[in-house]
Structures are given as C-alpha cells and as structure tokens.
Amino acid sequence: MQPVERAEYDGVDYAWVMQTTFVVTILVGAPTVAILSGFVTLDTWGARAAFAIRVGAPIWFLTAVVVAAYAKRTEAGDGGGTTDDSESGDAGADKAPDCGE
C-alpha cells in the first residue's frame, strides 16, 4: 500500500476554510431562510428560490469572511500543528523497551 501524501501549509488552509464555510452556512442559513420565509408571501417556486438566494447569499458571504478571519488569526485547519515522531526517525527513542513485565 502506498503512503498517503501530506501537504504542508504556510498560512491559511483555504480548503479547510471552504469546507467549514459550507457546513456552517448550511447549519445557520437553512434555519434562517426558513424562519424569515414565514414573514413573506412567496406564491411561486421562482419567488421562493429568489428569496432563498437573496437571504442566503449574505449569510454565505459573512460566514466566509468570519471563517477566513478566524483561520488566519488562529492558524485553524493546519492539521494540528504538531510534528509526528515517526516522521523524524527517532520514534520511540525516549521510551523504555517493553520487556513483558
């Protein structure tokens, strides 16, 4: 089996930003659109779709800006930021051998 490739990120992990934006936008946007649609008369499917876009687009944009700012400030989505001992070649060098005792 071939090893899984890993990527090193310098700065913001934009894949993490896009994935997080997608999930948060659905979790926040869908209930918001549903609640706000109760206060508006939407007679046709076209009107419903246009309303969802008019309300959902600003929610998506604000979510993307907030997630990107969060990722930049906290280095979120960088895979944890710790190095794996098995990659450095000294895995287990500081551990006592298991003698079965």
PDB file of N, CA and C in Angstrom:
ATOM      1  N   MET A   1       0.846  -1.168   0.000  1.00  0.00           N
ATOM      2  CA  MET A   1       0.000   0.000   0.000  1.00  0.00           C
ATOM      3  C   MET A   1       0.895   1.236   0.000  1.00  0.00           C
ATOM      4  N   GLN A   2       0.570   2.206  -0.827  1.00  0.00           N
ATOM      5  CA  GLN A   2       1.354   3.428  -0.897  1.00  0.00           C
ATOM      6  C   GLN A   2       0.949   4.373   0.227  1.00  0.00           C
ATOM      7  N   PRO A   3       1.919   5.111   0.750  1.00  0.00           N
ATOM      8  CA  PRO A   3       1.594   6.037   1.832  1.00  0.00           C
ATOM      9  C   PRO A   3       0.728   7.193   1.331  1.00  0.00           C
ATOM     10  N   VAL A   4      -0.035   7.756   2.248  1.00  0.00           N
ATOM     11  CA  VAL A   4      -0.882   8.905   1.942  1.00  0.00           C
ATOM     12  C   VAL A   4      -0.007  10.147   1.870  1.00  0.00           C
ATOM     13  N   GLU A   5      -0.221  10.936   0.843  1.00  0.00           N
ATOM     14  CA  GLU A   5       0.553  12.171   0.726  1.00  0.00           C
ATOM     15  C   GLU A   5       0.039  13.209   1.714  1.00  0.00           C
ATOM     16  N   ARG A   6       0.954  13.980   2.210  1.00  0.00           N
ATOM     17  CA  ARG A   6       0.605  15.044   3.147  1.00  0.00           C
ATOM     18  C   ARG A   6       1.028  16.373   2.563  1.00  0.00           C
ATOM     19  N   ALA A   7       0.296  17.402   2.927  1.00  0.00           N
ATOM     20  CA  ALA A   7       0.616  18.745   2.442  1.00  0.00           C
ATOM     21  C   ALA A   7       1.016  19.620   3.621  1.00  0.00           C
ATOM     22  N   GLU A   8       1.977  20.448   3.408  1.00  0.00           N
ATOM     23  CA  GLU A   8       2.398  21.416   4.416  1.00  0.00           C
ATOM     24  C   GLU A   8       1.836  22.781   4.033  1.00  0.00           C
ATOM     25  N   TYR A   9       1.198  23.430   4.971  1.00  0.00           N
ATOM     26  CA  TYR A   9       0.565  24.709   4.698  1.00  0.00           C
ATOM     27  C   TYR A   9       1.350  25.834   5.346  1.00  0.00           C
ATOM     28  N   ASP A  10       1.640  26.845   4.583  1.00  0.00           N
ATOM     29  CA  ASP A  10       2.196  28.072   5.125  1.00  0.00           C
ATOM     30  C   ASP A  10       1.093  29.112   5.034  1.00  0.00           C
ATOM     31  N   GLY A  11       0.535  29.470   6.168  1.00  0.00           N
ATOM     32  CA  GLY A  11      -0.563  30.429   6.164  1.00  0.00           C
ATOM     33  C   GLY A  11      -1.895  29.739   6.319  1.00  0.00           C
ATOM     34  N   VAL A  12      -2.896  30.272   5.628  1.00  0.00           N
ATOM     35  CA  VAL A  12      -4.273  29.816   5.784  1.00  0.00           C
ATOM     36  C   VAL A  12      -4.520  28.580   4.923  1.00  0.00           C
ATOM     37  N   ASP A  13      -5.166  27.584   5.491  1.00  0.00           N
ATOM     38  CA  ASP A  13      -5.580  26.382   4.773  1.00  0.00           C
ATOM     39  C   ASP A  13      -6.947  26.674   4.151  1.00  0.00           C
ATOM     40  N   TYR A  14      -6.939  27.071   2.884  1.00  0.00           N
ATOM     41  CA  TYR A  14      -8.166  27.512   2.243  1.00  0.00           C
ATOM     42  C   TYR A  14      -9.147  26.369   1.997  1.00  0.00           C
ATOM     43  N   ALA A  15      -8.678  25.145   1.881  1.00  0.00           N
ATOM     44  CA  ALA A  15      -9.591  24.011   1.762  1.00  0.00           C
ATOM     45  C   ALA A  15     -10.410  23.871   3.042  1.00  0.00           C
ATOM     46  N   TRP A  16      -9.765  24.030   4.180  1.00  0.00           N
ATOM     47  CA  TRP A  16     -10.473  23.981   5.464  1.00  0.00           C
ATOM     48  C   TRP A  16     -11.473  25.128   5.552  1.00  0.00           C
ATOM     49  N   VAL A  17     -11.075  26.307   5.090  1.00  0.00           N
ATOM     50  CA  VAL A  17     -11.966  27.474   5.120  1.00  0.00           C
ATOM     51  C   VAL A  17     -13.205  27.201   4.267  1.00  0.00           C
ATOM     52  N   MET A  18     -13.023  26.660   3.067  1.00  0.00           N
ATOM     53  CA  MET A  18     -14.169  26.394   2.186  1.00  0.00           C
ATOM     54  C   MET A  18     -15.089  25.329   2.772  1.00  0.00           C
ATOM     55  N   GLN A  19     -14.512  24.263   3.322  1.00  0.00           N
ATOM     56  CA  GLN A  19     -15.335  23.199   3.907  1.00  0.00           C
ATOM     57  C   GLN A  19     -16.106  23.699   5.120  1.00  0.00           C
ATOM     58  N   THR A  20     -15.438  24.441   5.973  1.00  0.00           N
ATOM     59  CA  THR A  20     -16.088  24.966   7.165  1.00  0.00           C
ATOM     60  C   THR A  20     -17.164  25.979   6.800  1.00  0.00           C
ATOM     61  N   THR A  21     -16.884  26.827   5.816  1.00  0.00           N
ATOM     62  CA  THR A  21     -17.876  27.796   5.357  1.00  0.00           C
ATOM     63  C   THR A  21     -19.113  27.082   4.839  1.00  0.00           C
ATOM     64  N   PHE A  22     -18.929  26.028   4.057  1.00  0.00           N
ATOM     65  CA  PHE A  22     -20.053  25.273   3.512  1.00  0.00           C
ATOM     66  C   PHE A  22     -20.930  24.712   4.630  1.00  0.00           C
ATOM     67  N   VAL A  23     -20.311  24.058   5.585  1.00  0.00           N
ATOM     68  CA  VAL A  23     -21.069  23.409   6.664  1.00  0.00           C
ATOM     69  C   VAL A  23     -21.772  24.448   7.538  1.00  0.00           C
ATOM     70  N   VAL A  24     -21.059  25.481   7.944  1.00  0.00           N
ATOM     71  CA  VAL A  24     -21.647  26.490   8.828  1.00  0.00           C
ATOM     72  C   VAL A  24     -22.760  27.253   8.109  1.00  0.00           C
ATOM     73  N   THR A  25     -22.579  27.526   6.820  1.00  0.00           N
ATOM     74  CA  THR A  25     -23.610  28.232   6.070  1.00  0.00           C
ATOM     75  C   THR A  25     -24.892  27.414   6.007  1.00  0.00           C
ATOM     76  N   ILE A  26     -24.773  26.112   5.813  1.00  0.00           N
ATOM     77  CA  ILE A  26     -25.974  25.275   5.791  1.00  0.00           C
ATOM     78  C   ILE A  26     -26.614  25.230   7.178  1.00  0.00           C
ATOM     79  N   LEU A  27     -25.797  25.060   8.221  1.00  0.00           N
ATOM     80  CA  LEU A  27     -26.344  24.965   9.580  1.00  0.00           C
ATOM     81  C   LEU A  27     -27.011  26.262  10.031  1.00  0.00           C
ATOM     82  N   VAL A  28     -26.476  27.397   9.614  1.00  0.00           N
ATOM     83  CA  VAL A  28     -27.028  28.692  10.023  1.00  0.00           C
ATOM     84  C   VAL A  28     -28.032  29.201   8.989  1.00  0.00           C
ATOM     85  N   GLY A  29     -27.704  29.062   7.711  1.00  0.00           N
ATOM     86  CA  GLY A  29     -28.512  29.647   6.649  1.00  0.00           C
ATOM     87  C   GLY A  29     -29.860  28.996   6.454  1.00  0.00           C
ATOM     88  N   ALA A  30     -29.917  27.670   6.476  1.00  0.00           N
ATOM     89  CA  ALA A  30     -31.189  26.979   6.239  1.00  0.00           C
ATOM     90  C   ALA A  30     -32.246  27.345   7.279  1.00  0.00           C
ATOM     91  N   PRO A  31     -31.940  27.293   8.563  1.00  0.00           N
ATOM     92  CA  PRO A  31     -32.960  27.712   9.535  1.00  0.00           C
ATOM     93  C   PRO A  31     -33.313  29.202   9.418  1.00  0.00           C
ATOM     94  N   THR A  32     -32.325  30.033   9.100  1.00  0.00           N
ATOM     95  CA  THR A  32     -32.595  31.466   8.965  1.00  0.00           C
ATOM     96  C   THR A  32     -33.536  31.731   7.800  1.00  0.00           C
ATOM     97  N   VAL A  33     -33.280  31.109   6.652  1.00  0.00           N
ATOM     98  CA  VAL A  33     -34.159  31.279   5.492  1.00  0.00           C
ATOM     99  C   VAL A  33     -35.544  30.742   5.806  1.00  0.00           C
ATOM    100  N   ALA A  34     -35.624  29.611   6.466  1.00  0.00           N
ATOM    101  CA  ALA A  34     -36.929  29.029   6.800  1.00  0.00           C
ATOM    102  C   ALA A  34     -37.723  29.939   7.732  1.00  0.00           C
ATOM    103  N   ILE A  35     -37.061  30.492   8.727  1.00  0.00           N
ATOM    104  CA  ILE A  35     -37.756  31.376   9.670  1.00  0.00           C
ATOM    105  C   ILE A  35     -38.196  32.667   8.982  1.00  0.00           C
ATOM    106  N   LEU A  36     -37.292  33.274   8.218  1.00  0.00           N
ATOM    107  CA  LEU A  36     -37.638  34.531   7.556  1.00  0.00           C
ATOM    108  C   LEU A  36     -38.684  34.357   6.465  1.00  0.00           C
ATOM    109  N   SER A  37     -38.765  33.178   5.869  1.00  0.00           N
ATOM    110  CA  SER A  37     -39.770  32.964   4.824  1.00  0.00           C
ATOM    111  C   SER A  37     -41.187  32.944   5.382  1.00  0.00           C
ATOM    112  N   GLY A  38     -41.323  32.773   6.674  1.00  0.00           N
ATOM    113  CA  GLY A  38     -42.637  32.802   7.296  1.00  0.00           C
ATOM    114  C   GLY A  38     -43.254  34.188   7.330  1.00  0.00           C
ATOM    115  N   PHE A  39     -42.430  35.209   7.143  1.00  0.00           N
ATOM    116  CA  PHE A  39     -42.916  36.589   7.204  1.00  0.00           C
ATOM    117  C   PHE A  39     -43.136  37.208   5.820  1.00  0.00           C
ATOM    118  N   VAL A  40     -42.924  36.412   4.749  1.00  0.00           N
ATOM    119  CA  VAL A  40     -43.018  36.926   3.385  1.00  0.00           C
ATOM    120  C   VAL A  40     -43.955  36.028   2.580  1.00  0.00           C
ATOM    121  N   THR A  41     -44.751  36.640   1.723  1.00  0.00           N
ATOM    122  CA  THR A  41     -45.624  35.864   0.846  1.00  0.00           C
ATOM    123  C   THR A  41     -44.821  35.408  -0.368  1.00  0.00           C
ATOM    124  N   LEU A  42     -44.710  34.097  -0.525  1.00  0.00           N
ATOM    125  CA  LEU A  42     -43.963  33.515  -1.634  1.00  0.00           C
ATOM    126  C   LEU A  42     -44.909  32.585  -2.392  1.00  0.00           C
ATOM    127  N   ASP A  43     -45.471  33.108  -3.490  1.00  0.00           N
ATOM    128  CA  ASP A  43     -46.517  32.380  -4.206  1.00  0.00           C
ATOM    129  C   ASP A  43     -45.986  31.327  -5.170  1.00  0.00           C
ATOM    130  N   THR A  44     -44.832  31.558  -5.777  1.00  0.00           N
ATOM    131  CA  THR A  44     -44.322  30.619  -6.786  1.00  0.00           C
ATOM    132  C   THR A  44     -42.982  30.052  -6.338  1.00  0.00           C
ATOM    133  N   TRP A  45     -42.569  28.981  -7.014  1.00  0.00           N
ATOM    134  CA  TRP A  45     -41.269  28.383  -6.713  1.00  0.00           C
ATOM    135  C   TRP A  45     -40.149  29.340  -7.082  1.00  0.00           C
ATOM    136  N   GLY A  46     -40.354  30.105  -8.134  1.00  0.00           N
ATOM    137  CA  GLY A  46     -39.353  31.102  -8.521  1.00  0.00           C
ATOM    138  C   GLY A  46     -39.168  32.156  -7.451  1.00  0.00           C
ATOM    139  N   ALA A  47     -40.265  32.595  -6.853  1.00  0.00           N
ATOM    140  CA  ALA A  47     -40.192  33.577  -5.770  1.00  0.00           C
ATOM    141  C   ALA A  47     -39.498  32.982  -4.548  1.00  0.00           C
ATOM    142  N   ARG A  48     -39.764  31.712  -4.279  1.00  0.00           N
ATOM    143  CA  ARG A  48     -39.118  31.041  -3.143  1.00  0.00           C
ATOM    144  C   ARG A  48     -37.616  30.909  -3.361  1.00  0.00           C
ATOM    145  N   ALA A  49     -37.238  30.536  -4.590  1.00  0.00           N
ATOM    146  CA  ALA A  49     -35.811  30.391  -4.899  1.00  0.00           C
ATOM    147  C   ALA A  49     -35.103  31.740  -4.834  1.00  0.00           C
ATOM    148  N   ALA A  50     -35.722  32.775  -5.384  1.00  0.00           N
ATOM    149  CA  ALA A  50     -35.127  34.119  -5.348  1.00  0.00           C
ATOM    150  C   ALA A  50     -34.982  34.605  -3.908  1.00  0.00           C
ATOM    151  N   PHE A  51     -35.987  34.321  -3.077  1.00  0.00           N
ATOM    152  CA  PHE A  51     -35.902  34.717  -1.670  1.00  0.00           C
ATOM    153  C   PHE A  51     -34.755  33.986  -0.972  1.00  0.00           C
ATOM    154  N   ALA A  52     -34.629  32.691  -1.218  1.00  0.00           N
ATOM    155  CA  ALA A  52     -33.548  31.911  -0.589  1.00  0.00           C
ATOM    156  C   ALA A  52     -32.184  32.444  -1.010  1.00  0.00           C
ATOM    157  N   ILE A  53     -32.048  32.836  -2.262  1.00  0.00           N
ATOM    158  CA  ILE A  53     -30.775  33.383  -2.737  1.00  0.00           C
ATOM    159  C   ILE A  53     -30.511  34.751  -2.127  1.00  0.00           C
ATOM    160  N   ARG A  54     -31.545  35.611  -2.083  1.00  0.00           N
ATOM    161  CA  ARG A  54     -31.362  36.955  -1.509  1.00  0.00           C
ATOM    162  C   ARG A  54     -30.981  36.904  -0.031  1.00  0.00           C
ATOM    163  N   VAL A  55     -31.522  35.956   0.697  1.00  0.00           N
ATOM    164  CA  VAL A  55     -31.211  35.843   2.122  1.00  0.00           C
ATOM    165  C   VAL A  55     -29.949  35.006   2.339  1.00  0.00           C
ATOM    166  N   GLY A  56     -29.779  33.938   1.559  1.00  0.00           N
ATOM    167  CA  GLY A  56     -28.657  33.028   1.760  1.00  0.00           C
ATOM    168  C   GLY A  56     -27.314  33.581   1.333  1.00  0.00           C
ATOM    169  N   ALA A  57     -27.292  34.404   0.285  1.00  0.00           N
ATOM    170  CA  ALA A  57     -26.013  34.935  -0.210  1.00  0.00           C
ATOM    171  C   ALA A  57     -25.292  35.788   0.830  1.00  0.00           C
ATOM    172  N   PRO A  58     -25.975  36.721   1.483  1.00  0.00           N
ATOM    173  CA  PRO A  58     -25.261  37.482   2.533  1.00  0.00           C
ATOM    174  C   PRO A  58     -24.807  36.606   3.704  1.00  0.00           C
ATOM    175  N   ILE A  59     -25.607  35.598   4.037  1.00  0.00           N
ATOM    176  CA  ILE A  59     -25.209  34.685   5.116  1.00  0.00           C
ATOM    177  C   ILE A  59     -23.941  33.940   4.711  1.00  0.00           C
ATOM    178  N   TRP A  60     -23.894  33.441   3.466  1.00  0.00           N
ATOM    179  CA  TRP A  60     -22.704  32.745   2.973  1.00  0.00           C
ATOM    180  C   TRP A  60     -21.494  33.676   2.991  1.00  0.00           C
ATOM    181  N   PHE A  61     -21.661  34.900   2.490  1.00  0.00           N
ATOM    182  CA  PHE A  61     -20.541  35.835   2.417  1.00  0.00           C
ATOM    183  C   PHE A  61     -20.008  36.173   3.813  1.00  0.00           C
ATOM    184  N   LEU A  62     -20.888  36.491   4.741  1.00  0.00           N
ATOM    185  CA  LEU A  62     -20.454  36.815   6.102  1.00  0.00           C
ATOM    186  C   LEU A  62     -19.789  35.613   6.772  1.00  0.00           C
ATOM    187  N   THR A  63     -20.327  34.426   6.545  1.00  0.00           N
ATOM    188  CA  THR A  63     -19.719  33.222   7.107  1.00  0.00           C
ATOM    189  C   THR A  63     -18.321  33.004   6.555  1.00  0.00           C
ATOM    190  N   ALA A  64     -18.154  33.189   5.245  1.00  0.00           N
ATOM    191  CA  ALA A  64     -16.838  33.010   4.623  1.00  0.00           C
ATOM    192  C   ALA A  64     -15.824  34.000   5.177  1.00  0.00           C
ATOM    193  N   VAL A  65     -16.227  35.249   5.347  1.00  0.00           N
ATOM    194  CA  VAL A  65     -15.312  36.267   5.874  1.00  0.00           C
ATOM    195  C   VAL A  65     -14.926  35.942   7.317  1.00  0.00           C
ATOM    196  N   VAL A  66     -15.901  35.551   8.122  1.00  0.00           N
ATOM    197  CA  VAL A  66     -15.627  35.246   9.533  1.00  0.00           C
ATOM    198  C   VAL A  66     -14.738  34.003   9.653  1.00  0.00           C
ATOM    199  N   VAL A  67     -15.016  32.956   8.882  1.00  0.00           N
ATOM    200  CA  VAL A  67     -14.210  31.727   8.948  1.00  0.00           C
ATOM    201  C   VAL A  67     -12.786  32.000   8.472  1.00  0.00           C
ATOM    202  N   ALA A  68     -12.629  32.774   7.388  1.00  0.00           N
ATOM    203  CA  ALA A  68     -11.288  33.089   6.887  1.00  0.00           C
ATOM    204  C   ALA A  68     -10.511  33.921   7.908  1.00  0.00           C
ATOM    205  N   ALA A  69     -11.165  34.881   8.543  1.00  0.00           N
ATOM    206  CA  ALA A  69     -10.504  35.695   9.563  1.00  0.00           C
ATOM    207  C   ALA A  69     -10.112  34.825  10.764  1.00  0.00           C
ATOM    208  N   TYR A  70     -10.996  33.916  11.152  1.00  0.00           N
ATOM    209  CA  TYR A  70     -10.699  33.009  12.259  1.00  0.00           C
ATOM    210  C   TYR A  70      -9.501  32.124  11.920  1.00  0.00           C
ATOM    211  N   ALA A  71      -9.484  31.582  10.697  1.00  0.00           N
ATOM    212  CA  ALA A  71      -8.386  30.709  10.285  1.00  0.00           C
ATOM    213  C   ALA A  71      -7.069  31.466  10.248  1.00  0.00           C
ATOM    214  N   LYS A  72      -7.104  32.690   9.799  1.00  0.00           N
ATOM    215  CA  LYS A  72      -5.876  33.484   9.719  1.00  0.00           C
ATOM    216  C   LYS A  72      -5.360  33.840  11.116  1.00  0.00           C
ATOM    217  N   ARG A  73      -6.276  34.153  12.017  1.00  0.00           N
ATOM    218  CA  ARG A  73      -5.882  34.571  13.366  1.00  0.00           C
ATOM    219  C   ARG A  73      -5.393  33.402  14.211  1.00  0.00           C
ATOM    220  N   THR A  74      -6.013  32.233  14.051  1.00  0.00           N
ATOM    221  CA  THR A  74      -5.693  31.113  14.945  1.00  0.00           C
ATOM    222  C   THR A  74      -4.949  29.979  14.265  1.00  0.00           C
ATOM    223  N   GLU A  75      -4.628  30.096  12.986  1.00  0.00           N
ATOM    224  CA  GLU A  75      -3.995  29.029  12.220  1.00  0.00           C
ATOM    225  C   GLU A  75      -4.831  27.758  12.272  1.00  0.00           C
ATOM    226  N   ALA A  76      -6.150  27.914  12.150  1.00  0.00           N
ATOM    227  CA  ALA A  76      -7.063  26.768  12.169  1.00  0.00           C
ATOM    228  C   ALA A  76      -6.923  25.968  10.890  1.00  0.00           C
ATOM    229  N   GLY A  77      -7.214  24.685  10.983  1.00  0.00           N
ATOM    230  CA  GLY A  77      -7.187  23.819   9.819  1.00  0.00           C
ATOM    231  C   GLY A  77      -5.801  23.423   9.377  1.00  0.00           C
ATOM    232  N   ASP A  78      -4.804  23.597  10.245  1.00  0.00           N
ATOM    233  CA  ASP A  78      -3.430  23.270   9.854  1.00  0.00           C
ATOM    234  C   ASP A  78      -3.063  21.828  10.191  1.00  0.00           C
ATOM    235  N   GLY A  79      -4.029  21.022  10.542  1.00  0.00           N
ATOM    236  CA  GLY A  79      -3.754  19.619  10.841  1.00  0.00           C
ATOM    237  C   GLY A  79      -3.240  19.398  12.245  1.00  0.00           C
ATOM    238  N   GLY A  80      -3.369  20.349  13.116  1.00  0.00           N
ATOM    239  CA  GLY A  80      -2.959  20.181  14.496  1.00  0.00           C
ATOM    240  C   GLY A  80      -1.677  20.897  14.844  1.00  0.00           C
ATOM    241  N   GLY A  81      -0.818  21.109  13.879  1.00  0.00           N
ATOM    242  CA  GLY A  81       0.392  21.885  14.106  1.00  0.00           C
ATOM    243  C   GLY A  81       1.508  21.156  14.828  1.00  0.00           C
ATOM    244  N   THR A  82       1.338  19.868  15.147  1.00  0.00           N
ATOM    245  CA  THR A  82       2.401  19.135  15.820  1.00  0.00           C
ATOM    246  C   THR A  82       3.072  18.211  14.828  1.00  0.00           C
ATOM    247  N   THR A  83       4.330  17.918  15.079  1.00  0.00           N
ATOM    248  CA  THR A  83       5.044  17.005  14.199  1.00  0.00           C
ATOM    249  C   THR A  83       4.897  15.596  14.717  1.00  0.00           C
ATOM    250  N   ASP A  84       4.865  14.641  13.825  1.00  0.00           N
ATOM    251  CA  ASP A  84       4.745  13.237  14.168  1.00  0.00           C
ATOM    252  C   ASP A  84       6.143  12.677  14.414  1.00  0.00           C
ATOM    253  N   ASP A  85       6.362  11.984  15.540  1.00  0.00           N
ATOM    254  CA  ASP A  85       7.676  11.435  15.864  1.00  0.00           C
ATOM    255  C   ASP A  85       8.117  10.376  14.868  1.00  0.00           C
ATOM    256  N   SER A  86       7.178   9.666  14.257  1.00  0.00           N
ATOM    257  CA  SER A  86       7.556   8.605  13.329  1.00  0.00           C
ATOM    258  C   SER A  86       8.170   9.168  12.056  1.00  0.00           C
ATOM    259  N   GLU A  87       7.914  10.411  11.720  1.00  0.00           N
ATOM    260  CA  GLU A  87       8.495  11.014  10.534  1.00  0.00           C
ATOM    261  C   GLU A  87       9.916  11.512  10.778  1.00  0.00           C
ATOM    262  N   SER A  88      10.260  11.791  12.011  1.00  0.00           N
ATOM    263  CA  SER A  88      11.569  12.362  12.295  1.00  0.00           C
ATOM    264  C   SER A  88      12.664  11.301  12.438  1.00  0.00           C
ATOM    265  N   GLY A  89      12.275  10.036  12.491  1.00  0.00           N
ATOM    266  CA  GLY A  89      13.278   8.977  12.539  1.00  0.00           C
ATOM    267  C   GLY A  89      13.655   8.549  13.937  1.00  0.00           C
ATOM    268  N   ASP A  90      13.214   9.242  14.973  1.00  0.00           N
ATOM    269  CA  ASP A  90      13.568   8.868  16.338  1.00  0.00           C
ATOM    270  C   ASP A  90      12.330   8.399  17.106  1.00  0.00           C
ATOM    271  N   ALA A  91      11.449   7.712  16.427  1.00  0.00           N
ATOM    272  CA  ALA A  91      10.223   7.241  17.064  1.00  0.00           C
ATOM    273  C   ALA A  91      10.571   6.262  18.177  1.00  0.00           C
ATOM    274  N   GLY A  92      10.090   6.541  19.351  1.00  0.00           N
ATOM    275  CA  GLY A  92      10.296   5.657  20.481  1.00  0.00           C
ATOM    276  C   GLY A  92      11.681   5.736  21.079  1.00  0.00           C
ATOM    277  N   ALA A  93      12.512   6.674  20.693  1.00  0.00           N
ATOM    278  CA  ALA A  93      13.882   6.759  21.205  1.00  0.00           C
ATOM    279  C   ALA A  93      13.892   7.096  22.698  1.00  0.00           C
ATOM    280  N   ASP A  94      12.880   7.799  23.166  1.00  0.00           N
ATOM    281  CA  ASP A  94      12.868   8.207  24.565  1.00  0.00           C
ATOM    282  C   ASP A  94      12.000   7.279  25.418  1.00  0.00           C
ATOM    283  N   LYS A  95      11.503   6.192  24.834  1.00  0.00           N
ATOM    284  CA  LYS A  95      10.669   5.262  25.573  1.00  0.00           C
ATOM    285  C   LYS A  95      11.476   4.034  25.966  1.00  0.00           C
ATOM    286  N   ALA A  96      11.165   3.523  27.140  1.00  0.00           N
ATOM    287  CA  ALA A  96      11.811   2.292  27.595  1.00  0.00           C
ATOM    288  C   ALA A  96      11.231   1.107  26.845  1.00  0.00           C
ATOM    289  N   PRO A  97      12.060   0.133  26.511  1.00  0.00           N
ATOM    290  CA  PRO A  97      11.555  -1.037  25.787  1.00  0.00           C
ATOM    291  C   PRO A  97      10.627  -1.850  26.667  1.00  0.00           C
ATOM    292  N   ASP A  98       9.634  -2.474  26.059  1.00  0.00           N
ATOM    293  CA  ASP A  98       8.683  -3.305  26.780  1.00  0.00           C
ATOM    294  C   ASP A  98       9.274  -4.696  26.928  1.00  0.00           C
ATOM    295  N   CYS A  99       9.577  -5.086  28.164  1.00  0.00           N
ATOM    296  CA  CYS A  99      10.206  -6.381  28.414  1.00  0.00           C
ATOM    297  C   CYS A  99       9.193  -7.435  28.828  1.00  0.00           C
ATOM    298  N   GLY A 100       7.911  -7.115  28.745  1.00  0.00           N
ATOM    299  CA  GLY A 100       6.875  -8.082  29.080  1.00  0.00           C
ATOM    300  C   GLY A 100       6.668  -8.221  30.569  1.00  0.00           C
ATOM    301  N   GLU A 101       7.130  -7.318  31.363  1.00  0.00           N
ATOM    302  CA  GLU A 101       6.983  -7.419  32.821  1.00  0.00           C
ATOM    303  C   GLU A 101       5.670  -6.905  33.276  1.00  0.00           C
TER     304      GLU A 101
END
